[in-house]
Short mmCIF file of C-alpha atoms in Angstrom, two decimals:
data_model
loop_
_atom_site.label_atom_id
_atom_site.label_comp_id
_atom_site.label_asym_id
_atom_site.label_seq_id
_atom_site.Cartn_x
_atom_site.Cartn_y
_atom_site.Cartn_z
CA MET A 1 -25.60 -82.50 51.14
CA THR A 2 -26.01 -80.19 48.02
CA THR A 3 -22.71 -79.69 46.41
CA THR A 4 -21.76 -76.66 44.25
CA ILE A 5 -21.35 -76.77 40.82
CA ASP A 6 -17.58 -76.55 41.12
CA ASN A 7 -17.37 -79.28 43.35
CA PHE A 8 -19.57 -81.52 40.95
CA ILE A 9 -17.57 -80.07 37.86
CA THR A 10 -14.24 -80.89 39.77
CA LYS A 11 -15.55 -84.34 40.61
CA THR A 12 -16.51 -85.00 37.12
CA VAL A 13 -13.51 -84.09 36.09
CA GLY A 14 -11.51 -85.83 38.77
CA GLN A 15 -13.53 -89.07 38.13
CA PHE A 16 -12.94 -88.61 34.15
CA PHE A 17 -9.63 -88.43 34.89
CA GLY A 18 -8.08 -91.43 35.32
CA ARG A 19 -10.79 -93.50 34.05
CA ASN A 20 -10.31 -96.44 31.63
CA THR A 21 -12.62 -96.32 29.80
CA PRO A 22 -13.82 -96.43 26.07
CA SER A 23 -14.20 -93.25 23.98
CA HIS A 24 -17.92 -92.71 22.86
CA GLN A 25 -18.67 -91.66 19.54
CA PRO A 26 -17.31 -88.37 19.31
CA GLY A 27 -19.31 -84.76 18.89
CA LYS A 28 -20.35 -84.07 15.17
CA LYS A 29 -19.85 -80.51 15.67
CA LEU A 30 -15.93 -80.19 16.33
CA GLY A 31 -15.78 -79.33 12.27
CA GLU A 32 -17.66 -75.73 12.97
CA TYR A 33 -14.25 -75.08 14.92
CA ALA A 34 -12.39 -75.22 11.60
CA LEU A 35 -13.58 -71.26 10.76
CA LEU A 36 -12.17 -68.87 12.90
CA LYS A 37 -16.04 -67.61 12.80
CA SER A 38 -16.94 -69.62 15.67
CA TYR A 39 -14.42 -68.34 17.64
CA GLN A 40 -15.55 -64.93 16.79
CA THR A 41 -19.08 -65.92 17.94
CA ILE A 42 -17.81 -67.54 21.36
CA PHE A 43 -15.93 -63.84 21.65
CA GLU A 44 -18.76 -61.77 20.85
CA ARG A 45 -21.40 -63.80 22.74
CA ASN A 46 -19.24 -62.78 26.14
CA LYS A 47 -19.27 -59.20 25.56
CA LEU A 48 -23.23 -58.90 23.90
CA LYS A 49 -24.31 -60.70 26.93
CA LYS A 50 -24.98 -58.04 30.08
CA PRO A 51 -21.94 -58.45 32.58
CA ILE A 52 -21.52 -59.75 36.32
CA ALA A 53 -18.96 -59.66 38.26
CA THR A 54 -17.71 -62.53 40.81
CA GLN A 55 -15.08 -61.49 43.58
CA LYS A 56 -14.21 -65.83 43.22
CA GLU A 57 -11.63 -66.56 40.91
CA ILE A 58 -13.12 -68.53 37.89
CA ARG A 59 -11.89 -71.87 38.09
CA TYR A 60 -13.93 -74.79 36.58
CA SER A 61 -11.55 -77.48 38.01
CA SER A 62 -8.55 -78.34 40.21
CA ALA A 63 -7.27 -80.73 37.52
CA VAL A 64 -6.83 -78.35 34.99
CA GLY A 65 -6.07 -74.60 34.31
CA PHE A 66 -5.70 -71.82 31.96
CA GLY A 67 -2.81 -72.03 30.17
CA SER A 68 -2.88 -75.85 30.71
CA SER A 69 -0.59 -77.38 27.84
CA PRO A 70 -2.38 -80.77 25.96
CA ASN A 71 0.36 -83.27 27.12
CA SER A 72 -0.08 -82.18 30.66
CA CYS A 73 -3.87 -82.72 30.40
CA ILE A 74 -3.66 -85.89 28.62
CA ASN A 75 -1.09 -87.41 31.24
CA GLN A 76 -3.45 -87.46 33.83
CA MET A 77 -5.73 -89.55 31.91
CA THR A 78 -5.46 -93.36 31.16
CA ASN A 79 -7.55 -93.20 28.20
CA LYS A 80 -7.13 -91.08 24.88
CA PRO A 81 -8.96 -88.33 23.86
CA ILE A 82 -10.63 -87.42 20.29
CA GLU A 83 -7.90 -85.14 19.02
CA VAL A 84 -8.54 -82.06 16.40
CA LEU A 85 -5.93 -79.69 14.74
CA PHE A 86 -6.84 -76.77 12.73
CA ASN A 87 -4.75 -73.82 11.44
CA THR A 88 -6.57 -70.93 9.67
CA HIS A 89 -3.85 -67.70 9.20
CA ASN A 90 -1.34 -69.01 11.63
CA LEU A 91 -3.81 -69.78 14.45
CA ASN A 92 -3.67 -72.83 15.26
CA ARG A 93 -5.90 -74.47 17.49
CA HIS A 94 -5.83 -77.99 19.34
CA ILE A 95 -8.81 -79.65 20.45
CA LEU A 96 -9.13 -82.44 23.14
CA LEU A 97 -12.73 -83.93 22.93
CA PHE A 98 -13.51 -86.33 25.87
CA THR A 99 -16.91 -88.55 26.42
CA GLU A 100 -18.03 -89.90 29.55
CA LYS A 101 -20.91 -91.05 31.84
CA VAL A 102 -20.65 -89.97 35.49
CA GLU A 103 -23.46 -90.38 38.22
CA GLY A 104 -25.85 -91.16 35.56
CA HIS A 105 -25.14 -87.59 33.20
CA LEU A 106 -23.36 -88.24 29.92
CA ILE A 107 -21.01 -85.12 30.05
CA GLN A 108 -19.18 -84.00 27.06
CA ILE A 109 -15.84 -81.83 27.64
CA GLU A 110 -14.29 -79.99 24.95
CA MET A 111 -10.54 -78.51 25.48
CA HIS A 112 -9.34 -75.95 23.18
CA PHE A 113 -5.79 -74.89 22.98
CA HIS A 114 -3.40 -72.43 21.31
CA GLN A 115 0.05 -72.60 21.04
CA ASP A 116 -0.18 -75.61 23.62
CA ALA A 117 -2.46 -73.46 25.87
CA LEU A 118 -5.75 -73.74 27.25
CA PHE A 119 -7.56 -70.98 26.46
CA HIS A 120 -11.67 -72.25 26.55
CA PHE A 121 -13.19 -75.31 28.17
CA LYS A 122 -16.81 -76.14 27.65
CA ILE A 123 -18.86 -78.83 29.71
CA ALA A 124 -21.70 -80.08 27.77
CA PHE A 125 -24.42 -82.16 29.27
CA PRO A 126 -26.52 -83.28 26.51
CA GLU A 127 -28.97 -85.52 28.20
CA ALA A 128 -29.56 -83.15 30.81
CA ASP A 129 -33.27 -82.60 32.13
CA LYS A 130 -35.03 -79.33 33.37
CA ASP A 131 -34.68 -79.87 36.74
CA PHE A 132 -31.24 -80.99 36.75
CA ARG A 133 -30.48 -77.74 34.95
CA ILE A 134 -31.91 -75.51 37.14
CA LYS A 135 -30.11 -77.31 39.79
CA LEU A 136 -26.78 -76.69 37.96
CA ILE A 137 -27.98 -72.74 37.57
CA LYS A 138 -28.86 -72.58 40.99
CA GLN A 139 -25.20 -74.22 42.41
CA LEU A 140 -23.54 -71.71 39.50
CA ILE A 141 -25.27 -68.80 41.20
CA ALA A 142 -24.09 -69.97 44.50
CA THR A 143 -20.43 -70.99 44.04
CA TYR A 144 -19.93 -67.33 42.54
CA LYS A 145 -22.12 -65.72 45.44
CA LEU A 146 -24.41 -63.88 42.56
CA ALA A 147 -27.99 -62.42 42.91
CA ASP A 148 -30.63 -64.37 41.71
CA LEU A 149 -30.85 -63.91 38.05
CA ASP A 150 -31.31 -65.59 35.10
CA LEU A 151 -27.72 -66.71 34.20
CA THR A 152 -28.27 -67.26 29.99
CA LEU A 153 -28.58 -63.92 29.61
CA HIS A 154 -25.56 -62.69 31.73
CA SER A 155 -21.78 -63.29 31.39
CA ILE A 156 -19.82 -63.82 34.74
CA TYR A 157 -16.56 -62.30 34.78
CA ASP A 158 -13.94 -62.44 36.90
CA HIS A 159 -11.08 -59.62 38.00
CA GLN A 160 -8.58 -61.92 35.13
CA ASN A 161 -11.09 -61.54 32.13
CA HIS A 162 -11.85 -65.14 32.66
CA CYS A 163 -16.04 -65.87 32.22
CA ILE A 164 -18.53 -68.15 32.32
CA GLN A 165 -21.60 -68.24 29.64
CA VAL A 166 -24.31 -70.63 30.05
CA ARG A 167 -26.24 -71.65 27.11
CA ASP A 168 -29.53 -73.67 27.85
CA PHE A 169 -31.15 -74.76 24.29
CA ASN A 170 -31.02 -78.27 22.96
CA CYS A 171 -27.68 -79.12 24.52
CA PHE A 172 -27.34 -77.81 28.45
CA THR A 173 -23.61 -75.96 28.28
CA ILE A 174 -21.26 -74.61 30.59
CA GLU A 175 -18.32 -72.69 28.89
CA TYR A 176 -15.09 -70.77 30.46
CA THR A 177 -13.18 -69.16 28.53
CA ALA A 178 -10.10 -66.66 28.84
CA LEU A 179 -10.68 -63.38 27.02
CA ASN A 180 -7.26 -62.09 27.46
CA SER A 181 -5.44 -65.14 25.91
CA ALA A 182 -3.37 -65.20 23.39
CA PHE A 183 -5.25 -66.70 20.72
CA PHE A 184 -8.36 -63.88 21.12
CA SER A 185 -6.02 -61.27 20.67
CA ASN A 186 -4.88 -62.63 17.90
CA LEU A 187 -7.79 -62.81 16.68
CA ILE A 188 -8.90 -59.50 16.81
CA LYS A 189 -5.78 -58.76 14.69
CA GLU A 190 -7.20 -60.86 12.03
CA VAL A 191 -10.53 -60.04 12.06
CA ALA A 192 -9.76 -56.33 12.02
CA LYS A 193 -7.01 -57.12 8.63
CA THR A 194 -9.56 -59.20 6.86
CA SER A 195 -12.41 -56.29 7.60
CA ASN A 196 -10.04 -53.66 6.70
CA GLN A 197 -9.17 -56.08 3.50
CA LEU A 198 -12.66 -56.15 2.87
CA LEU A 199 -13.85 -52.43 2.99
CA VAL A 200 -10.88 -51.75 0.52
CA ASP A 201 -11.54 -54.50 -1.93
CA TYR A 202 -15.43 -52.93 -1.69
CA HIS A 203 -13.68 -49.35 -2.43
CA LEU A 204 -11.96 -50.39 -5.10
CA THR A 205 -14.75 -52.62 -7.26
CA SER A 206 -17.50 -50.05 -6.41
CA ALA A 207 -15.74 -47.34 -7.35
CA PRO A 208 -17.45 -45.29 -10.53
CA ILE A 209 -16.38 -45.58 -14.25
CA ILE A 210 -15.38 -42.14 -15.57
CA ASN A 211 -15.98 -42.35 -19.01
CA LYS A 212 -13.71 -39.59 -20.43
#
């Protein structure tokens, strides 16, 4: 029987939580999250893609949900995740990274927290071949009762402004984001403040010099 993407991911996370297995080599790209620009890109990428609505609440797993704390996630596990902390302009980020191999597939799970609340969750399939990628997309379409379209060009939204984005590049990823989270609200304010300051600086430095 073909499982849905939610069932697959729930099963994956369910098998991963509680397993006492050694951590794999941590992903090399976690350093990119030291820059707020990385999160601005996540936010803008969702907004730039064509929106498609689903009547079903977006949930990636029964084990964790938006707003969950780092400890509540870690406590469900017997092995320790890789942890990274960043704080830029008082926008703190706590990232947990888990790596596991389930049913022959290498899976990397990122959980991003702000003020102890989960706001972004990414599942990466670094070794997924073309057939498996197509299967995941079809299962995602079936789960959220969507039209048969190219999900790499769309962002899926539910009524809570939670969204899913599929990225099909060298590494196939499915990203779940709470766009209405406190983190993105604060990020937007910080970006606006920075932009306004840059504009002021520009006008000050570009003002013409008048010789009297």
